[in-house]
PDB file of C-alpha atoms and ligand atoms in Angstrom:
ATOM      1  CA  MET A1193      -0.088   0.171   0.104  1.00  0.00           C
ATOM      2  CA  ILE A1194       0.972   3.387  -0.792  1.00  0.00           C
ATOM      3  CA  LYS A1195       2.705   5.338   2.341  1.00  0.00           C
ATOM      4  CA  LEU A1196       1.910   9.116   2.220  1.00  0.00           C
ATOM      5  CA  TYR A1197       4.421  11.060   4.960  1.00  0.00           C
ATOM      6  CA  GLU A1198       2.198  13.802   6.052  1.00  0.00           C
ATOM      7  CA  SER A1199       1.559  16.245   8.560  1.00  0.00           C
ATOM      8  CA  ALA A1200      -2.257  16.948   9.543  1.00  0.00           C
ATOM      9  CA  VAL A1201      -2.258  20.560   9.322  1.00  0.00           C
ATOM     10  CA  SER A1202      -0.175  20.867   5.909  1.00  0.00           C
ATOM     11  CA  GLY A1203      -2.438  22.206   2.807  1.00  0.00           C
ATOM     12  CA  ASN A1204       0.000  20.700   0.981  1.00  0.00           C
ATOM     13  CA  CYS A1205      -0.230  17.154   2.425  1.00  0.00           C
ATOM     14  CA  TYR A1206      -4.047  17.659   2.222  1.00  0.00           C
ATOM     15  CA  LYS A1207      -3.993  17.854  -1.376  1.00  0.00           C
ATOM     16  CA  VAL A1208      -2.649  14.750  -1.589  1.00  0.00           C
ATOM     17  CA  ARG A1209      -5.303  13.231   0.620  1.00  0.00           C
ATOM     18  CA  LEU A1210      -8.023  14.942  -0.816  1.00  0.00           C
ATOM     19  CA  LEU A1211      -7.279  13.044  -4.451  1.00  0.00           C
ATOM     20  CA  LEU A1212      -6.919   9.879  -3.034  1.00  0.00           C
ATOM     21  CA  ALA A1213      -9.721   9.686  -1.071  1.00  0.00           C
ATOM     22  CA  GLN A1214     -11.743  11.061  -4.559  1.00  0.00           C
ATOM     23  CA  ILE A1215      -9.959   8.586  -6.847  1.00  0.00           C
ATOM     24  CA  GLY A1216     -10.632   5.963  -3.980  1.00  0.00           C
ATOM     25  CA  VAL A1217      -6.803   4.763  -3.710  1.00  0.00           C
ATOM     26  CA  PRO A1218      -5.929   3.140  -0.412  1.00  0.00           C
ATOM     27  CA  PHE A1219      -3.134   4.756   1.459  1.00  0.00           C
ATOM     28  CA  GLN A1220      -1.524   4.359   5.215  1.00  0.00           C
ATOM     29  CA  ARG A1221      -0.663   7.956   6.958  1.00  0.00           C
ATOM     30  CA  VAL A1222       2.762   8.297   8.341  1.00  0.00           C
ATOM     31  CA  PRO A1223       2.573  11.436  10.582  1.00  0.00           C
ATOM     32  CA  VAL A1224       5.564  13.700  10.467  1.00  0.00           C
ATOM     33  CA  ASP A1225       5.716  16.268  12.985  1.00  0.00           C
ATOM     34  CA  ILE A1226       6.921  19.582  11.215  1.00  0.00           C
ATOM     35  CA  VAL A1227       6.885  21.696  14.284  1.00  0.00           C
ATOM     36  CA  LYS A1228       9.025  19.434  15.962  1.00  0.00           C
ATOM     37  CA  GLY A1229      11.373  19.206  12.605  1.00  0.00           C
ATOM     38  CA  GLU A1230      10.998  15.746  12.141  1.00  0.00           C
ATOM     39  CA  THR A1231      11.703  16.317   8.038  1.00  0.00           C
ATOM     40  CA  ARG A1232      15.350  17.726   8.870  1.00  0.00           C
ATOM     41  CA  THR A1233      16.414  14.351  10.613  1.00  0.00           C
ATOM     42  CA  PRO A1234      18.923  11.759   8.747  1.00  0.00           C
ATOM     43  CA  GLU A1235      16.486   9.039   8.198  1.00  0.00           C
ATOM     44  CA  PHE A1236      13.875  11.102   6.919  1.00  0.00           C
ATOM     45  CA  LEU A1237      16.461  13.088   4.582  1.00  0.00           C
ATOM     46  CA  ALA A1238      18.063   9.335   3.104  1.00  0.00           C
ATOM     47  CA  ARG A1239      14.430   8.562   2.366  1.00  0.00           C
ATOM     48  CA  VAL A1240      13.478  12.170   0.793  1.00  0.00           C
ATOM     49  CA  PRO A1241      16.027  14.496  -0.291  1.00  0.00           C
ATOM     50  CA  PHE A1242      13.587  17.358  -0.379  1.00  0.00           C
ATOM     51  CA  GLY A1243      13.602  17.511   3.407  1.00  0.00           C
ATOM     52  CA  ARG A1244       9.530  18.053   3.309  1.00  0.00           C
ATOM     53  CA  VAL A1245       6.149  16.802   3.300  1.00  0.00           C
ATOM     54  CA  PRO A1246       4.072  15.535   1.579  1.00  0.00           C
ATOM     55  CA  ALA A1247       5.853  12.512   0.154  1.00  0.00           C
ATOM     56  CA  ALA A1248       4.506   8.950  -0.714  1.00  0.00           C
ATOM     57  CA  GLU A1249       6.640   5.647  -0.817  1.00  0.00           C
ATOM     58  CA  LEU A1250       5.293   3.847  -3.894  1.00  0.00           C
ATOM     59  CA  GLU A1251       4.590   0.180  -3.903  1.00  0.00           C
ATOM     60  CA  ASP A1252       7.837  -0.562  -5.575  1.00  0.00           C
ATOM     61  CA  GLY A1253       9.561   1.383  -2.681  1.00  0.00           C
ATOM     62  CA  THR A1254      10.546   4.518  -4.616  1.00  0.00           C
ATOM     63  CA  VAL A1255       9.537   7.788  -2.989  1.00  0.00           C
ATOM     64  CA  LEU A1256       7.670  10.668  -5.079  1.00  0.00           C
ATOM     65  CA  ALA A1257       7.763  14.193  -3.301  1.00  0.00           C
ATOM     66  CA  GLU A1258       6.074  17.534  -4.323  1.00  0.00           C
ATOM     67  CA  SER A1259       2.492  17.945  -4.061  1.00  0.00           C
ATOM     68  CA  ASN A1260       1.433  18.803  -7.215  1.00  0.00           C
ATOM     69  CA  ALA A1261       3.979  16.274  -9.014  1.00  0.00           C
ATOM     70  CA  MET A1262       2.191  13.572  -6.675  1.00  0.00           C
ATOM     71  CA  LEU A1263      -1.443  15.149  -8.077  1.00  0.00           C
ATOM     72  CA  CYS A1264      -0.504  14.806 -11.595  1.00  0.00           C
ATOM     73  CA  TYR A1265       0.772  11.367 -10.675  1.00  0.00           C
ATOM     74  CA  PHE A1266      -2.103   9.616  -9.015  1.00  0.00           C
ATOM     75  CA  ALA A1267      -4.197  11.378 -11.223  1.00  0.00           C
ATOM     76  CA  GLU A1268      -3.168   9.951 -14.397  1.00  0.00           C
ATOM     77  CA  GLY A1269      -5.920   7.987 -16.149  1.00  0.00           C
ATOM     78  CA  THR A1270      -8.821   9.482 -14.509  1.00  0.00           C
ATOM     79  CA  PRO A1271     -10.761  12.550 -15.317  1.00  0.00           C
ATOM     80  CA  LEU A1272      -9.146  14.859 -12.747  1.00  0.00           C
ATOM     81  CA  LEU A1273      -6.075  15.163 -14.981  1.00  0.00           C
ATOM     82  CA  PRO A1274      -7.134  15.713 -19.206  1.00  0.00           C
ATOM     83  CA  ALA A1275      -5.397  13.693 -21.288  1.00  0.00           C
ATOM     84  CA  ASP A1276      -5.583  16.109 -24.169  1.00  0.00           C
ATOM     85  CA  ARG A1277      -2.776  18.827 -24.415  1.00  0.00           C
ATOM     86  CA  ARG A1278      -4.378  21.523 -23.867  1.00  0.00           C
ATOM     87  CA  GLY A1279      -6.726  20.962 -20.896  1.00  0.00           C
ATOM     88  CA  ARG A1280      -3.409  19.155 -19.284  1.00  0.00           C
ATOM     89  CA  ALA A1281      -1.097  22.279 -20.143  1.00  0.00           C
ATOM     90  CA  GLU A1282      -4.299  24.307 -18.624  1.00  0.00           C
ATOM     91  CA  VAL A1283      -4.127  22.216 -15.154  1.00  0.00           C
ATOM     92  CA  LEU A1284      -0.401  22.913 -15.184  1.00  0.00           C
ATOM     93  CA  GLN A1285      -0.522  26.435 -15.583  1.00  0.00           C
ATOM     94  CA  TRP A1286      -2.149  26.762 -12.331  1.00  0.00           C
ATOM     95  CA  LEU A1287      -0.461  23.996 -10.667  1.00  0.00           C
ATOM     96  CA  PHE A1288       2.760  26.042 -11.404  1.00  0.00           C
ATOM     97  CA  TRP A1289       1.183  29.191 -10.643  1.00  0.00           C
ATOM     98  CA  GLU A1290      -0.190  27.986  -7.600  1.00  0.00           C
ATOM     99  CA  GLN A1291       3.395  27.253  -6.165  1.00  0.00           C
ATOM    100  CA  TYR A1292       4.575  30.349  -6.972  1.00  0.00           C
ATOM    101  CA  ASP A1293       2.103  33.114  -6.604  1.00  0.00           C
ATOM    102  CA  HIS A1294      -0.056  31.284  -4.570  1.00  0.00           C
ATOM    103  CA  GLU A1295       1.289  29.273  -1.657  1.00  0.00           C
ATOM    104  CA  PRO A1296       4.201  31.211  -0.112  1.00  0.00           C
ATOM    105  CA  TYR A1297       1.594  34.185   0.288  1.00  0.00           C
ATOM    106  CA  VAL A1298      -1.759  32.325   1.408  1.00  0.00           C
ATOM    107  CA  ALA A1299      -0.203  29.710   3.024  1.00  0.00           C
ATOM    108  CA  VAL A1300       2.570  31.186   4.895  1.00  0.00           C
ATOM    109  CA  PRO A1301       0.481  33.682   7.120  1.00  0.00           C
ATOM    110  CA  ARG A1302      -1.505  30.715   8.032  1.00  0.00           C
ATOM    111  CA  ALA A1303       1.608  28.633   9.347  1.00  0.00           C
ATOM    112  CA  TRP A1304       2.969  31.298  11.263  1.00  0.00           C
ATOM    113  CA  LEU A1305      -0.226  32.906  12.545  1.00  0.00           C
ATOM    114  CA  THR A1306      -2.224  29.792  13.226  1.00  0.00           C
ATOM    115  CA  PHE A1307       0.893  27.444  14.313  1.00  0.00           C
ATOM    116  CA  PHE A1308       4.365  28.532  14.419  1.00  0.00           C
ATOM    117  CA  GLY A1309       4.189  32.013  15.536  1.00  0.00           C
ATOM    118  CA  VAL A1310       5.546  35.224  13.579  1.00  0.00           C
ATOM    119  CA  PRO A1311       9.248  35.149  13.523  1.00  0.00           C
ATOM    120  CA  ALA A1312      11.010  37.499  14.950  1.00  0.00           C
ATOM    121  CA  GLY A1313      11.273  40.704  13.089  1.00  0.00           C
ATOM    122  CA  LYS A1314       9.337  38.948   9.927  1.00  0.00           C
ATOM    123  CA  GLU A1315       5.826  41.359  10.933  1.00  0.00           C
ATOM    124  CA  ARG A1316       6.546  43.546   7.801  1.00  0.00           C
ATOM    125  CA  GLU A1317       7.378  40.317   5.995  1.00  0.00           C
ATOM    126  CA  LEU A1318       3.529  38.847   6.848  1.00  0.00           C
ATOM    127  CA  ALA A1319       1.784  42.502   5.928  1.00  0.00           C
ATOM    128  CA  ASP A1320       3.796  41.674   2.383  1.00  0.00           C
ATOM    129  CA  ARG A1321       3.165  38.479   2.109  1.00  0.00           C
ATOM    130  CA  GLN A1322      -0.892  38.818   2.661  1.00  0.00           C
ATOM    131  CA  ALA A1323      -1.030  41.908   0.565  1.00  0.00           C
ATOM    132  CA  ARG A1324       0.570  39.726  -2.186  1.00  0.00           C
ATOM    133  CA  GLY A1325      -2.128  36.443  -1.074  1.00  0.00           C
ATOM    134  CA  TYR A1326      -4.972  39.199  -1.951  1.00  0.00           C
ATOM    135  CA  LYS A1327      -3.323  39.707  -5.348  1.00  0.00           C
ATOM    136  CA  ALA A1328      -3.367  35.939  -6.001  1.00  0.00           C
ATOM    137  CA  LEU A1329      -6.925  35.841  -4.748  1.00  0.00           C
ATOM    138  CA  ASP A1330      -7.699  38.784  -7.116  1.00  0.00           C
ATOM    139  CA  VAL A1331      -6.337  36.089 -10.250  1.00  0.00           C
ATOM    140  CA  LEU A1332      -8.530  33.564  -8.782  1.00  0.00           C
ATOM    141  CA  GLU A1333     -11.665  35.989  -8.790  1.00  0.00           C
ATOM    142  CA  ARG A1334     -11.116  37.014 -12.501  1.00  0.00           C
ATOM    143  CA  ARG A1335     -11.156  33.691 -13.685  1.00  0.00           C
ATOM    144  CA  LEU A1336     -13.607  32.055 -11.474  1.00  0.00           C
ATOM    145  CA  ALA A1337     -16.046  34.517 -11.945  1.00  0.00           C
ATOM    146  CA  GLY A1338     -16.696  33.219 -15.780  1.00  0.00           C
ATOM    147  CA  HIS A1339     -15.558  30.215 -15.235  1.00  0.00           C
ATOM    148  CA  PRO A1340     -17.219  27.058 -12.996  1.00  0.00           C
ATOM    149  CA  PHE A1341     -13.317  25.354 -12.301  1.00  0.00           C
ATOM    150  CA  LEU A1342      -9.950  26.607 -12.748  1.00  0.00           C
ATOM    151  CA  ALA A1343      -9.023  24.498 -15.650  1.00  0.00           C
ATOM    152  CA  ALA A1344     -10.876  22.618 -18.868  1.00  0.00           C
ATOM    153  CA  ASP A1345     -13.794  23.452 -17.641  1.00  0.00           C
ATOM    154  CA  ARG A1346     -14.547  20.800 -15.167  1.00  0.00           C
ATOM    155  CA  TYR A1347     -12.820  19.733 -11.474  1.00  0.00           C
ATOM    156  CA  THR A1348      -9.468  18.580 -11.865  1.00  0.00           C
ATOM    157  CA  VAL A1349      -6.293  18.490  -9.862  1.00  0.00           C
ATOM    158  CA  ALA A1350      -5.948  22.316 -10.473  1.00  0.00           C
ATOM    159  CA  ASP A1351      -8.681  22.796  -8.137  1.00  0.00           C
ATOM    160  CA  ILE A1352      -7.838  20.427  -5.708  1.00  0.00           C
ATOM    161  CA  ALA A1353      -4.319  22.143  -5.466  1.00  0.00           C
ATOM    162  CA  LEU A1354      -6.218  25.894  -4.970  1.00  0.00           C
ATOM    163  CA  TYR A1355      -8.565  24.256  -3.020  1.00  0.00           C
ATOM    164  CA  ALA A1356      -6.201  23.214  -0.358  1.00  0.00           C
ATOM    165  CA  TYR A1357      -4.918  26.833   1.141  1.00  0.00           C
ATOM    166  CA  THR A1358      -7.541  29.014   0.023  1.00  0.00           C
ATOM    167  CA  HIS A1359     -10.485  27.598   1.901  1.00  0.00           C
ATOM    168  CA  VAL A1360      -8.366  28.067   5.002  1.00  0.00           C
ATOM    169  CA  ALA A1361      -6.892  31.790   3.606  1.00  0.00           C
ATOM    170  CA  GLY A1362      -8.824  33.170   7.074  1.00  0.00           C
ATOM    171  CA  GLU A1363      -6.466  31.223   9.361  1.00  0.00           C
ATOM    172  CA  GLY A1364      -3.616  33.849   8.076  1.00  0.00           C
ATOM    173  CA  GLN A1365      -5.972  36.357   8.307  1.00  0.00           C
ATOM    174  CA  ILE A1366      -6.847  37.067   4.432  1.00  0.00           C
ATOM    175  CA  ASP A1367     -10.456  37.720   4.148  1.00  0.00           C
ATOM    176  CA  LEU A1368     -12.501  36.157   1.526  1.00  0.00           C
ATOM    177  CA  THR A1369     -15.536  38.178   2.111  1.00  0.00           C
ATOM    178  CA  GLY A1370     -15.383  40.450  -0.921  1.00  0.00           C
ATOM    179  CA  TYR A1371     -13.704  37.321  -2.872  1.00  0.00           C
ATOM    180  CA  ARG A1372     -17.801  36.112  -4.342  1.00  0.00           C
ATOM    181  CA  ALA A1373     -17.205  33.622  -7.267  1.00  0.00           C
ATOM    182  CA  VAL A1374     -14.415  32.222  -5.088  1.00  0.00           C
ATOM    183  CA  ARG A1375     -16.442  31.371  -2.196  1.00  0.00           C
ATOM    184  CA  ALA A1376     -19.092  29.995  -4.872  1.00  0.00           C
ATOM    185  CA  TRP A1377     -16.105  27.896  -6.175  1.00  0.00           C
ATOM    186  CA  LEU A1378     -15.099  26.556  -2.609  1.00  0.00           C
ATOM    187  CA  GLU A1379     -18.817  25.316  -2.618  1.00  0.00           C
ATOM    188  CA  ARG A1380     -18.593  23.686  -5.580  1.00  0.00           C
ATOM    189  CA  VAL A1381     -15.351  22.011  -4.536  1.00  0.00           C
ATOM    190  CA  ARG A1382     -16.737  20.906  -1.651  1.00  0.00           C
ATOM    191  CA  ALA A1383     -19.977  19.298  -3.157  1.00  0.00           C
ATOM    192  CA  GLN A1384     -17.778  17.143  -5.550  1.00  0.00           C
ATOM    193  CA  GLU A1385     -18.036  13.320  -4.455  1.00  0.00           C
ATOM    194  CA  ARG A1386     -16.245  11.636  -1.673  1.00  0.00           C
ATOM    195  CA  HIS A1387     -14.653  15.236  -0.644  1.00  0.00           C
ATOM    196  CA  VAL A1388     -12.805  15.158   2.743  1.00  0.00           C
ATOM    197  CA  ALA A1389     -12.207  18.101   5.224  1.00  0.00           C
ATOM    198  CA  ILE A1390      -8.118  19.176   6.181  1.00  0.00           C
ATOM    199  CA  ASP A1391      -9.140  17.658   9.323  1.00  0.00           C
ATOM    200  CA  GLN A1392     -10.668  14.261   8.578  1.00  0.00           C
TER     201      GLN A1392
HETATM  202  N1  GSH B2680       6.658  22.516  -2.712  1.00  0.00           N
HETATM  203  C1  GSH B2680       6.461  21.749  -1.709  1.00  0.00           C
HETATM  204  C2  GSH B2680       6.756  22.268  -0.347  1.00  0.00           C
HETATM  205  C3  GSH B2680       6.351  21.396   1.044  1.00  0.00           C
HETATM  206  C4  GSH B2680       6.443  22.116   2.098  1.00  0.00           C
HETATM  207  O1  GSH B2680       6.625  23.336   1.926  1.00  0.00           O
HETATM  208  N2  GSH B2680       5.784  21.340   3.436  1.00  0.00           N
HETATM  209  C5  GSH B2680       6.142  21.772   4.525  1.00  0.00           C
HETATM  210  C6  GSH B2680       4.742  21.837   5.003  1.00  0.00           C
HETATM  211  S1  GSH B2680       3.505  22.573   4.095  1.00  0.00           S
HETATM  212  C7  GSH B2680       7.311  20.891   5.132  1.00  0.00           C
HETATM  213  O2  GSH B2680       7.576  20.200   5.056  1.00  0.00           O
HETATM  214  N3  GSH B2680       7.642  22.094   6.108  1.00  0.00           N
HETATM  215  C8  GSH B2680       8.784  21.554   7.046  1.00  0.00           C
HETATM  216  C9  GSH B2680      10.018  21.709   6.375  1.00  0.00           C
HETATM  217  O3  GSH B2680      10.328  22.697   5.539  1.00  0.00           O
HETATM  218  O4  GSH B2680      10.819  21.349   7.322  1.00  0.00           O
HETATM  219  C10 GSH B2680       4.932  20.702  -1.988  1.00  0.00           C
HETATM  220  O5  GSH B2680       3.892  21.346  -2.430  1.00  0.00           O
HETATM  221  O6  GSH B2680       4.957  20.276  -1.536  1.00  0.00           O
END
């Protein structure tokens, strides 16, 4: 069975749990305490050179890291990853954008304000990250004002990747009230079959 090295509080890990639940692939959760630094032990680094979760140990013993790469791997052959060139590239467009323009500015304020505390001297950086988080939400709002889902006009792993941190943006004091299309999309994602919550 697939072993998923993961943290219960991490949105990146939640992406993979949500996908596996929705496509009905069984997996074993292996908790890694990121607050205690368990991602930086020699044993963990030998298994996962990136030193981060999520990581999946596959049935052949190989390990795959990076949440969005894992989404593509597990969704291959399902409707959640389009087979056609254009649809697949649209999904990848949102996955790359999520890691560069969204996750660092929506997930990090949440991590600091809800789990780790704001590091000393980083108050200004927190405000800057939140401001860029709002810019990322503006992009989502513009897209979702005219489309039910992010890519290929249907629910895909692009929605899973962006849902993971957007729906808990408030935990980083990023307010979704003004983002009507984003809030409606969050409801559509929650309504998908076999949806599981981040704390399930
Ligand atoms: N780009 C990576 C980011 C993974 C990441 O930042 N993981 C965090 C938890 S959300 C982690 O392992 N932090 C502990 C550490 O950096 O030691 C992905 O999408 O999987």
